Amino acid sequence: ISFTTGDATGGAGGAISLSVGDGDTGAGAAVTVIAGKTTDDSTAGGALTLRAGIGDGSSGAVGGAVSIAGGVGAHTGGAVSVTSGVGTADDSGSMTIATANSGSSGESGNMTVRTGSATSGVSGGIAVSTGDSSDTSGGFSVLTGDASGGSAGDISFTTGDATGGAGGAISL
C-alpha cells in the first residue's frame, strides 16, 4: 500500500493526516504501525522509517522537525518508550541516539537529556546504567570529542542549588 500526495510548484505539497476518533468509554483507540515479518534466514524484517522533510531552499532552509510525545493526561501523562528489538536466540538490537555531523560549515547539533520541572513534589530523576550480566557487564564511558584546530571539550558535573535544604552531592 502506498500513500502519496502530489507535488506543488507554487505552494506546499499535500499533507497526510492519520487519526482516530474520540470515545467516551474505555481507552482511546490505538494507532499501530508494524513493518513486515520475514521467514527468510538470510534477511531482516521490514524496516520502519520516520523522517521529516528536506528543507532545500537556497538560503536559510531548515529540515522538518520530528516530535514524539506521550499523550496529555488529566492526572498522569502518557509514557514514551523506545526500545531496541529482542534477539530471541542471540543479541538484542543496538541503539544509537545522535545528532548528525555538520555540513561543510557550521556546528553539529546539541543534545539535551533532561527531566521536567515539578511545581510540588520531586522532579524526575535520570538513571544511566548498563545491564546486568552472568559474564561481564557492559562498560560505561563519558568522553568529549577530539579537536584538530582548537580545544577539546570539557566534562563538568554540577549539582543543583537548594534554598530549603542541602545542595546536591556528587559521588564518583
Short mmCIF file of N, CA and C in Angstrom, two decimals:
data_model
loop_
_atom_site.label_atom_id
_atom_site.label_comp_id
_atom_site.label_asym_id
_atom_site.label_seq_id
_atom_site.Cartn_x
_atom_site.Cartn_y
_atom_site.Cartn_z
N ILE A 1 0.85 -1.17 0.00
CA ILE A 1 0.00 0.00 0.00
C ILE A 1 0.89 1.23 0.00
N SER A 2 0.61 2.16 -0.85
CA SER A 2 1.39 3.38 -0.93
C SER A 2 0.46 4.58 -0.82
N PHE A 3 0.79 5.52 0.07
CA PHE A 3 0.05 6.77 0.19
C PHE A 3 0.99 7.89 -0.23
N THR A 4 0.63 8.63 -1.23
CA THR A 4 1.47 9.73 -1.72
C THR A 4 0.59 10.91 -2.08
N THR A 5 0.97 12.10 -1.62
CA THR A 5 0.26 13.30 -2.05
C THR A 5 1.04 13.95 -3.17
N GLY A 6 0.40 14.83 -3.88
CA GLY A 6 1.02 15.44 -5.06
C GLY A 6 2.04 16.51 -4.73
N ASP A 7 2.94 16.71 -5.69
CA ASP A 7 3.92 17.79 -5.61
C ASP A 7 3.22 19.12 -5.91
N ALA A 8 3.88 20.21 -5.53
CA ALA A 8 3.37 21.55 -5.84
C ALA A 8 4.51 22.41 -6.34
N THR A 9 4.27 23.20 -7.37
CA THR A 9 5.30 24.09 -7.90
C THR A 9 5.15 25.51 -7.37
N GLY A 10 3.96 25.88 -6.90
CA GLY A 10 3.76 27.24 -6.42
C GLY A 10 3.27 27.31 -4.99
N GLY A 11 3.41 26.23 -4.24
CA GLY A 11 2.93 26.21 -2.87
C GLY A 11 3.40 24.96 -2.16
N ALA A 12 2.72 24.58 -1.11
CA ALA A 12 3.12 23.42 -0.31
C ALA A 12 2.56 22.14 -0.91
N GLY A 13 3.32 21.07 -0.78
CA GLY A 13 2.82 19.77 -1.18
C GLY A 13 1.69 19.34 -0.25
N GLY A 14 0.91 18.37 -0.69
CA GLY A 14 -0.23 17.92 0.09
C GLY A 14 0.17 17.23 1.38
N ALA A 15 -0.62 17.41 2.42
CA ALA A 15 -0.35 16.80 3.72
C ALA A 15 -1.09 15.47 3.84
N ILE A 16 -0.63 14.63 4.75
CA ILE A 16 -1.31 13.40 5.09
C ILE A 16 -1.58 13.43 6.59
N SER A 17 -2.78 13.15 7.00
CA SER A 17 -3.15 13.11 8.41
C SER A 17 -3.79 11.76 8.70
N LEU A 18 -3.29 11.10 9.73
CA LEU A 18 -3.84 9.82 10.16
C LEU A 18 -4.26 9.98 11.61
N SER A 19 -5.53 9.81 11.89
CA SER A 19 -6.01 9.98 13.26
C SER A 19 -7.20 9.07 13.51
N VAL A 20 -7.44 8.80 14.78
CA VAL A 20 -8.62 8.02 15.17
C VAL A 20 -9.56 8.93 15.94
N GLY A 21 -10.81 8.55 15.99
CA GLY A 21 -11.82 9.38 16.63
C GLY A 21 -11.80 9.28 18.14
N ASP A 22 -12.45 10.24 18.78
CA ASP A 22 -12.59 10.27 20.23
C ASP A 22 -13.62 9.24 20.67
N GLY A 23 -13.54 8.82 21.93
CA GLY A 23 -14.53 7.92 22.51
C GLY A 23 -14.83 8.35 23.93
N ASP A 24 -15.93 7.83 24.50
CA ASP A 24 -16.26 8.20 25.87
C ASP A 24 -16.37 7.00 26.79
N THR A 25 -15.97 5.81 26.31
CA THR A 25 -15.97 4.62 27.14
C THR A 25 -14.71 3.82 26.86
N GLY A 26 -13.99 3.45 27.91
CA GLY A 26 -12.77 2.66 27.73
C GLY A 26 -11.61 3.51 27.25
N ALA A 27 -10.53 2.84 26.92
CA ALA A 27 -9.31 3.51 26.46
C ALA A 27 -9.51 4.09 25.07
N GLY A 28 -8.75 5.13 24.79
CA GLY A 28 -8.77 5.69 23.44
C GLY A 28 -8.26 4.66 22.44
N ALA A 29 -8.73 4.77 21.20
CA ALA A 29 -8.32 3.83 20.16
C ALA A 29 -6.84 3.99 19.84
N ALA A 30 -6.19 2.90 19.55
CA ALA A 30 -4.75 2.89 19.27
C ALA A 30 -4.47 3.04 17.79
N VAL A 31 -3.26 3.51 17.48
CA VAL A 31 -2.74 3.51 16.12
C VAL A 31 -1.49 2.64 16.15
N THR A 32 -1.45 1.61 15.33
CA THR A 32 -0.33 0.69 15.31
C THR A 32 0.26 0.61 13.90
N VAL A 33 1.56 0.78 13.81
CA VAL A 33 2.26 0.65 12.53
C VAL A 33 3.34 -0.40 12.72
N ILE A 34 3.27 -1.49 11.97
CA ILE A 34 4.22 -2.59 12.12
C ILE A 34 4.79 -2.93 10.75
N ALA A 35 6.11 -3.01 10.68
CA ALA A 35 6.75 -3.43 9.43
C ALA A 35 6.63 -4.94 9.27
N GLY A 36 6.89 -5.43 8.07
CA GLY A 36 6.64 -6.83 7.74
C GLY A 36 7.63 -7.81 8.33
N LYS A 37 7.12 -9.01 8.56
CA LYS A 37 7.92 -10.14 9.04
C LYS A 37 8.45 -10.93 7.85
N THR A 38 9.64 -11.53 8.03
CA THR A 38 10.14 -12.45 7.02
C THR A 38 10.60 -13.74 7.69
N THR A 39 10.43 -14.85 7.00
CA THR A 39 10.93 -16.14 7.48
C THR A 39 12.20 -16.55 6.74
N ASP A 40 12.72 -15.66 5.89
CA ASP A 40 13.96 -15.92 5.16
C ASP A 40 15.13 -15.85 6.15
N ASP A 41 15.95 -16.91 6.21
CA ASP A 41 17.06 -16.98 7.17
C ASP A 41 18.13 -15.92 6.95
N SER A 42 18.26 -15.40 5.74
CA SER A 42 19.39 -14.53 5.42
C SER A 42 19.02 -13.05 5.32
N THR A 43 17.80 -12.68 5.65
CA THR A 43 17.40 -11.28 5.52
C THR A 43 16.75 -10.78 6.81
N ALA A 44 16.58 -9.48 6.87
CA ALA A 44 15.99 -8.83 8.04
C ALA A 44 14.51 -8.57 7.82
N GLY A 45 13.79 -8.38 8.91
CA GLY A 45 12.40 -7.94 8.81
C GLY A 45 12.33 -6.56 8.18
N GLY A 46 11.13 -6.17 7.81
CA GLY A 46 10.96 -4.88 7.16
C GLY A 46 11.36 -3.72 8.05
N ALA A 47 11.94 -2.70 7.45
CA ALA A 47 12.37 -1.52 8.19
C ALA A 47 11.20 -0.56 8.38
N LEU A 48 11.27 0.22 9.43
CA LEU A 48 10.30 1.28 9.68
C LEU A 48 11.06 2.59 9.78
N THR A 49 10.77 3.51 8.88
CA THR A 49 11.50 4.77 8.83
C THR A 49 10.53 5.92 9.05
N LEU A 50 10.88 6.80 9.96
CA LEU A 50 10.12 8.01 10.21
C LEU A 50 11.09 9.17 10.05
N ARG A 51 10.88 9.97 9.01
CA ARG A 51 11.83 11.05 8.74
C ARG A 51 11.07 12.28 8.29
N ALA A 52 11.48 13.42 8.80
CA ALA A 52 10.85 14.68 8.41
C ALA A 52 11.38 15.11 7.04
N GLY A 53 10.72 16.10 6.48
CA GLY A 53 11.04 16.55 5.12
C GLY A 53 12.33 17.33 5.02
N ILE A 54 12.83 17.37 3.80
CA ILE A 54 14.07 18.09 3.48
C ILE A 54 13.74 19.57 3.29
N GLY A 55 14.56 20.44 3.86
CA GLY A 55 14.48 21.88 3.59
C GLY A 55 15.52 22.22 2.55
N ASP A 56 15.10 22.44 1.31
CA ASP A 56 16.05 22.52 0.19
C ASP A 56 16.08 23.89 -0.46
N GLY A 57 15.71 24.92 0.28
CA GLY A 57 15.78 26.27 -0.27
C GLY A 57 17.21 26.74 -0.40
N SER A 58 17.41 27.81 -1.16
CA SER A 58 18.78 28.27 -1.44
C SER A 58 19.40 29.01 -0.27
N SER A 59 18.59 29.55 0.64
CA SER A 59 19.15 30.34 1.73
C SER A 59 18.34 30.15 3.00
N GLY A 60 18.97 29.64 4.04
CA GLY A 60 18.34 29.55 5.35
C GLY A 60 17.29 28.47 5.49
N ALA A 61 17.22 27.52 4.58
CA ALA A 61 16.21 26.48 4.68
C ALA A 61 16.54 25.53 5.82
N VAL A 62 15.51 25.05 6.50
CA VAL A 62 15.67 24.16 7.65
C VAL A 62 14.87 22.90 7.40
N GLY A 63 15.47 21.75 7.69
CA GLY A 63 14.74 20.50 7.57
C GLY A 63 13.60 20.44 8.58
N GLY A 64 12.61 19.62 8.29
CA GLY A 64 11.46 19.48 9.18
C GLY A 64 11.84 18.80 10.48
N ALA A 65 11.11 19.12 11.54
CA ALA A 65 11.35 18.55 12.86
C ALA A 65 10.55 17.26 13.03
N VAL A 66 11.02 16.40 13.91
CA VAL A 66 10.30 15.20 14.31
C VAL A 66 9.99 15.33 15.79
N SER A 67 8.74 15.15 16.15
CA SER A 67 8.33 15.25 17.54
C SER A 67 7.58 13.98 17.92
N ILE A 68 8.02 13.34 19.00
CA ILE A 68 7.35 12.16 19.54
C ILE A 68 7.02 12.48 20.99
N ALA A 69 5.75 12.45 21.33
CA ALA A 69 5.35 12.83 22.68
C ALA A 69 4.25 11.91 23.17
N GLY A 70 4.28 11.62 24.46
CA GLY A 70 3.19 10.88 25.07
C GLY A 70 1.94 11.75 25.16
N GLY A 71 0.80 11.13 25.33
CA GLY A 71 -0.45 11.85 25.38
C GLY A 71 -0.61 12.65 26.67
N VAL A 72 -1.36 13.74 26.56
CA VAL A 72 -1.70 14.55 27.72
C VAL A 72 -2.71 13.78 28.57
N GLY A 73 -2.52 13.76 29.88
CA GLY A 73 -3.45 13.10 30.77
C GLY A 73 -3.96 14.06 31.83
N ALA A 74 -5.23 13.97 32.19
CA ALA A 74 -5.78 14.84 33.22
C ALA A 74 -5.08 14.64 34.55
N HIS A 75 -4.54 13.44 34.79
CA HIS A 75 -3.78 13.17 36.01
C HIS A 75 -2.33 12.85 35.70
N THR A 76 -2.08 11.85 34.87
CA THR A 76 -0.70 11.45 34.53
C THR A 76 -0.56 11.39 33.02
N GLY A 77 0.47 12.01 32.50
CA GLY A 77 0.71 11.97 31.06
C GLY A 77 1.15 10.60 30.61
N GLY A 78 1.00 10.35 29.32
CA GLY A 78 1.39 9.07 28.75
C GLY A 78 2.90 8.91 28.67
N ALA A 79 3.38 7.70 28.83
CA ALA A 79 4.81 7.40 28.79
C ALA A 79 5.30 7.29 27.35
N VAL A 80 6.59 7.49 27.16
CA VAL A 80 7.25 7.27 25.87
C VAL A 80 8.34 6.23 26.09
N SER A 81 8.32 5.18 25.31
CA SER A 81 9.31 4.12 25.44
C SER A 81 9.92 3.82 24.08
N VAL A 82 11.23 3.85 24.00
CA VAL A 82 11.95 3.49 22.77
C VAL A 82 12.91 2.36 23.14
N THR A 83 12.71 1.20 22.56
CA THR A 83 13.47 0.01 22.94
C THR A 83 13.93 -0.72 21.69
N SER A 84 15.15 -1.19 21.69
CA SER A 84 15.62 -1.98 20.55
C SER A 84 14.97 -3.37 20.59
N GLY A 85 15.08 -4.08 19.49
CA GLY A 85 14.42 -5.37 19.37
C GLY A 85 15.12 -6.49 20.13
N VAL A 86 14.31 -7.46 20.56
CA VAL A 86 14.83 -8.65 21.23
C VAL A 86 15.38 -9.61 20.19
N GLY A 87 16.53 -10.19 20.47
CA GLY A 87 17.01 -11.32 19.67
C GLY A 87 16.72 -12.59 20.44
N THR A 88 15.74 -13.36 20.01
CA THR A 88 15.28 -14.49 20.83
C THR A 88 16.36 -15.56 21.00
N ALA A 89 17.33 -15.65 20.08
CA ALA A 89 18.40 -16.63 20.21
C ALA A 89 19.75 -15.99 20.48
N ASP A 90 19.94 -14.75 20.05
CA ASP A 90 21.25 -14.12 20.18
C ASP A 90 21.14 -12.71 20.76
N ASP A 91 21.77 -11.74 20.11
CA ASP A 91 21.90 -10.39 20.65
C ASP A 91 20.62 -9.58 20.48
N SER A 92 20.37 -8.67 21.42
CA SER A 92 19.34 -7.67 21.19
C SER A 92 19.91 -6.59 20.26
N GLY A 93 19.03 -5.79 19.69
CA GLY A 93 19.48 -4.75 18.76
C GLY A 93 20.20 -3.62 19.46
N SER A 94 21.10 -2.99 18.75
CA SER A 94 21.81 -1.82 19.28
C SER A 94 20.93 -0.58 19.15
N MET A 95 21.29 0.48 19.88
CA MET A 95 20.58 1.74 19.79
C MET A 95 21.58 2.88 19.71
N THR A 96 21.34 3.77 18.79
CA THR A 96 22.17 4.97 18.65
C THR A 96 21.27 6.19 18.72
N ILE A 97 21.58 7.11 19.60
CA ILE A 97 20.90 8.40 19.66
C ILE A 97 21.98 9.45 19.44
N ALA A 98 21.90 10.15 18.33
CA ALA A 98 22.99 11.05 17.97
C ALA A 98 22.46 12.20 17.13
N THR A 99 23.15 13.33 17.18
CA THR A 99 22.89 14.38 16.21
C THR A 99 23.78 14.14 15.00
N ALA A 100 23.37 14.66 13.87
CA ALA A 100 24.13 14.45 12.64
C ALA A 100 25.39 15.30 12.62
N ASN A 101 26.36 14.89 11.81
CA ASN A 101 27.54 15.71 11.59
C ASN A 101 27.14 17.02 10.92
N SER A 102 27.93 18.06 11.13
CA SER A 102 27.64 19.33 10.48
C SER A 102 27.95 19.23 8.99
N GLY A 103 27.44 20.19 8.24
CA GLY A 103 27.77 20.28 6.83
C GLY A 103 29.17 20.85 6.64
N SER A 104 29.41 21.43 5.45
CA SER A 104 30.75 21.93 5.14
C SER A 104 31.15 23.10 6.04
N SER A 105 30.18 23.79 6.61
CA SER A 105 30.48 24.82 7.60
C SER A 105 29.37 24.78 8.65
N GLY A 106 29.68 25.22 9.83
CA GLY A 106 28.68 25.20 10.89
C GLY A 106 29.03 24.21 11.98
N GLU A 107 28.11 24.01 12.87
CA GLU A 107 28.32 23.16 14.03
C GLU A 107 27.33 22.00 14.01
N SER A 108 27.73 20.90 14.62
CA SER A 108 26.78 19.80 14.76
C SER A 108 25.76 20.17 15.84
N GLY A 109 24.63 19.50 15.82
CA GLY A 109 23.55 19.84 16.74
C GLY A 109 23.87 19.46 18.18
N ASN A 110 23.31 20.22 19.11
CA ASN A 110 23.44 19.91 20.53
C ASN A 110 22.47 18.81 20.92
N MET A 111 22.70 18.20 22.06
CA MET A 111 21.80 17.19 22.59
C MET A 111 21.54 17.51 24.06
N THR A 112 20.27 17.45 24.45
CA THR A 112 19.88 17.69 25.83
C THR A 112 19.08 16.51 26.33
N VAL A 113 19.46 15.98 27.47
CA VAL A 113 18.69 14.94 28.14
C VAL A 113 18.32 15.50 29.51
N ARG A 114 17.03 15.68 29.73
CA ARG A 114 16.61 16.28 31.00
C ARG A 114 15.21 15.82 31.35
N THR A 115 14.89 15.91 32.61
CA THR A 115 13.53 15.66 33.06
C THR A 115 12.82 16.99 33.27
N GLY A 116 11.52 16.95 33.37
CA GLY A 116 10.75 18.17 33.56
C GLY A 116 10.83 18.69 34.97
N SER A 117 10.47 19.95 35.12
CA SER A 117 10.40 20.58 36.44
C SER A 117 9.14 20.12 37.17
N ALA A 118 9.13 20.26 38.48
CA ALA A 118 7.96 19.91 39.29
C ALA A 118 7.59 21.09 40.16
N THR A 119 6.31 21.46 40.16
CA THR A 119 5.87 22.58 41.00
C THR A 119 5.63 22.15 42.43
N SER A 120 5.25 20.90 42.66
CA SER A 120 5.17 20.35 44.01
C SER A 120 5.58 18.89 43.91
N GLY A 121 6.43 18.45 44.79
CA GLY A 121 6.96 17.09 44.70
C GLY A 121 8.35 17.10 44.09
N VAL A 122 8.83 15.95 43.77
CA VAL A 122 10.20 15.76 43.29
C VAL A 122 10.20 15.72 41.77
N SER A 123 11.12 16.43 41.14
CA SER A 123 11.25 16.32 39.69
C SER A 123 11.83 14.95 39.35
N GLY A 124 11.63 14.53 38.11
CA GLY A 124 12.06 13.20 37.70
C GLY A 124 13.56 13.02 37.74
N GLY A 125 14.01 11.82 38.04
CA GLY A 125 15.43 11.50 38.05
C GLY A 125 15.89 10.99 36.70
N ILE A 126 17.19 10.88 36.53
CA ILE A 126 17.80 10.29 35.33
C ILE A 126 18.73 9.19 35.79
N ALA A 127 18.55 8.01 35.24
CA ALA A 127 19.43 6.88 35.54
C ALA A 127 20.05 6.40 34.25
N VAL A 128 21.36 6.32 34.21
CA VAL A 128 22.08 5.78 33.06
C VAL A 128 22.92 4.62 33.57
N SER A 129 22.65 3.43 33.09
CA SER A 129 23.37 2.27 33.58
C SER A 129 23.46 1.21 32.49
N THR A 130 24.41 0.33 32.64
CA THR A 130 24.49 -0.83 31.75
C THR A 130 23.79 -2.00 32.42
N GLY A 131 23.44 -3.00 31.63
CA GLY A 131 22.68 -4.13 32.15
C GLY A 131 23.52 -5.11 32.94
N ASP A 132 22.84 -5.89 33.76
CA ASP A 132 23.49 -6.97 34.49
C ASP A 132 23.90 -8.08 33.51
N SER A 133 24.85 -8.91 33.92
CA SER A 133 25.31 -10.00 33.07
C SER A 133 25.78 -11.16 33.92
N SER A 134 25.56 -12.37 33.43
CA SER A 134 26.10 -13.54 34.11
C SER A 134 27.58 -13.73 33.79
N ASP A 135 28.09 -12.94 32.82
CA ASP A 135 29.51 -12.99 32.46
C ASP A 135 30.16 -11.65 32.82
N THR A 136 30.34 -10.76 31.87
CA THR A 136 30.94 -9.46 32.11
C THR A 136 29.92 -8.39 31.75
N SER A 137 29.64 -7.48 32.67
CA SER A 137 28.68 -6.42 32.36
C SER A 137 29.33 -5.39 31.45
N GLY A 138 28.49 -4.62 30.77
CA GLY A 138 28.98 -3.61 29.83
C GLY A 138 29.65 -2.44 30.54
N GLY A 139 30.60 -1.83 29.86
CA GLY A 139 31.30 -0.66 30.40
C GLY A 139 30.51 0.61 30.20
N PHE A 140 30.99 1.68 30.79
CA PHE A 140 30.34 2.98 30.69
C PHE A 140 31.42 4.03 30.47
N SER A 141 31.30 4.80 29.40
CA SER A 141 32.31 5.81 29.07
C SER A 141 31.67 7.17 28.89
N VAL A 142 32.31 8.20 29.42
CA VAL A 142 31.92 9.58 29.18
C VAL A 142 33.13 10.28 28.60
N LEU A 143 33.01 10.79 27.39
CA LEU A 143 34.18 11.41 26.77
C LEU A 143 33.76 12.53 25.84
N THR A 144 34.67 13.45 25.61
CA THR A 144 34.45 14.52 24.65
C THR A 144 35.22 14.20 23.38
N GLY A 145 34.84 14.85 22.30
CA GLY A 145 35.48 14.60 21.02
C GLY A 145 36.85 15.22 20.92
N ASP A 146 37.64 14.68 19.99
CA ASP A 146 38.95 15.26 19.68
C ASP A 146 38.77 16.58 18.94
N ALA A 147 39.74 17.46 19.06
CA ALA A 147 39.73 18.75 18.35
C ALA A 147 41.03 18.89 17.58
N SER A 148 40.93 19.08 16.27
CA SER A 148 42.15 19.18 15.47
C SER A 148 42.62 20.62 15.31
N GLY A 149 41.74 21.61 15.58
CA GLY A 149 42.15 23.00 15.39
C GLY A 149 41.83 23.90 16.56
N GLY A 150 41.56 23.33 17.72
CA GLY A 150 41.20 24.14 18.88
C GLY A 150 41.25 23.30 20.14
N SER A 151 40.46 23.66 21.11
CA SER A 151 40.47 22.96 22.39
C SER A 151 39.41 21.87 22.40
N ALA A 152 39.74 20.76 23.03
CA ALA A 152 38.75 19.69 23.23
C ALA A 152 37.76 20.13 24.29
N GLY A 153 36.55 19.59 24.23
CA GLY A 153 35.50 19.97 25.17
C GLY A 153 35.77 19.49 26.58
N ASP A 154 35.22 20.22 27.55
CA ASP A 154 35.35 19.87 28.96
C ASP A 154 34.24 18.91 29.38
N ILE A 155 34.44 18.26 30.51
CA ILE A 155 33.41 17.48 31.17
C ILE A 155 33.19 18.10 32.54
N SER A 156 31.94 18.42 32.85
CA SER A 156 31.67 19.02 34.16
C SER A 156 30.46 18.33 34.78
N PHE A 157 30.51 18.18 36.09
CA PHE A 157 29.41 17.65 36.88
C PHE A 157 28.99 18.73 37.86
N THR A 158 27.74 19.12 37.84
CA THR A 158 27.27 20.19 38.71
C THR A 158 25.95 19.77 39.36
N THR A 159 25.83 19.96 40.65
CA THR A 159 24.57 19.68 41.33
C THR A 159 23.77 20.97 41.48
N GLY A 160 22.50 20.82 41.77
CA GLY A 160 21.62 21.97 41.90
C GLY A 160 21.75 22.67 43.23
N ASP A 161 21.38 23.96 43.22
CA ASP A 161 21.30 24.74 44.46
C ASP A 161 20.03 24.35 45.21
N ALA A 162 20.02 24.58 46.51
CA ALA A 162 18.84 24.33 47.33
C ALA A 162 18.60 25.51 48.25
N THR A 163 17.35 25.97 48.31
CA THR A 163 17.02 27.09 49.18
C THR A 163 16.47 26.64 50.53
N GLY A 164 15.96 25.39 50.61
CA GLY A 164 15.37 24.92 51.87
C GLY A 164 16.02 23.68 52.41
N GLY A 165 17.19 23.31 51.90
CA GLY A 165 17.86 22.09 52.35
C GLY A 165 19.28 22.09 51.83
N ALA A 166 19.88 20.92 51.79
CA ALA A 166 21.26 20.77 51.37
C ALA A 166 21.36 20.73 49.85
N GLY A 167 22.41 21.31 49.31
CA GLY A 167 22.68 21.18 47.89
C GLY A 167 23.02 19.75 47.56
N GLY A 168 22.86 19.38 46.29
CA GLY A 168 23.11 18.01 45.87
C GLY A 168 24.58 17.63 45.99
N ALA A 169 24.84 16.36 46.29
CA ALA A 169 26.21 15.85 46.40
C ALA A 169 26.61 15.16 45.09
N ILE A 170 27.90 15.02 44.87
CA ILE A 170 28.44 14.27 43.75
C ILE A 170 29.25 13.12 44.32
N SER A 171 28.95 11.93 43.87
CA SER A 171 29.67 10.74 44.31
C SER A 171 30.19 10.00 43.09
N LEU A 172 31.50 9.81 43.02
CA LEU A 172 32.12 9.10 41.90
C LEU A 172 32.82 7.86 42.44
#
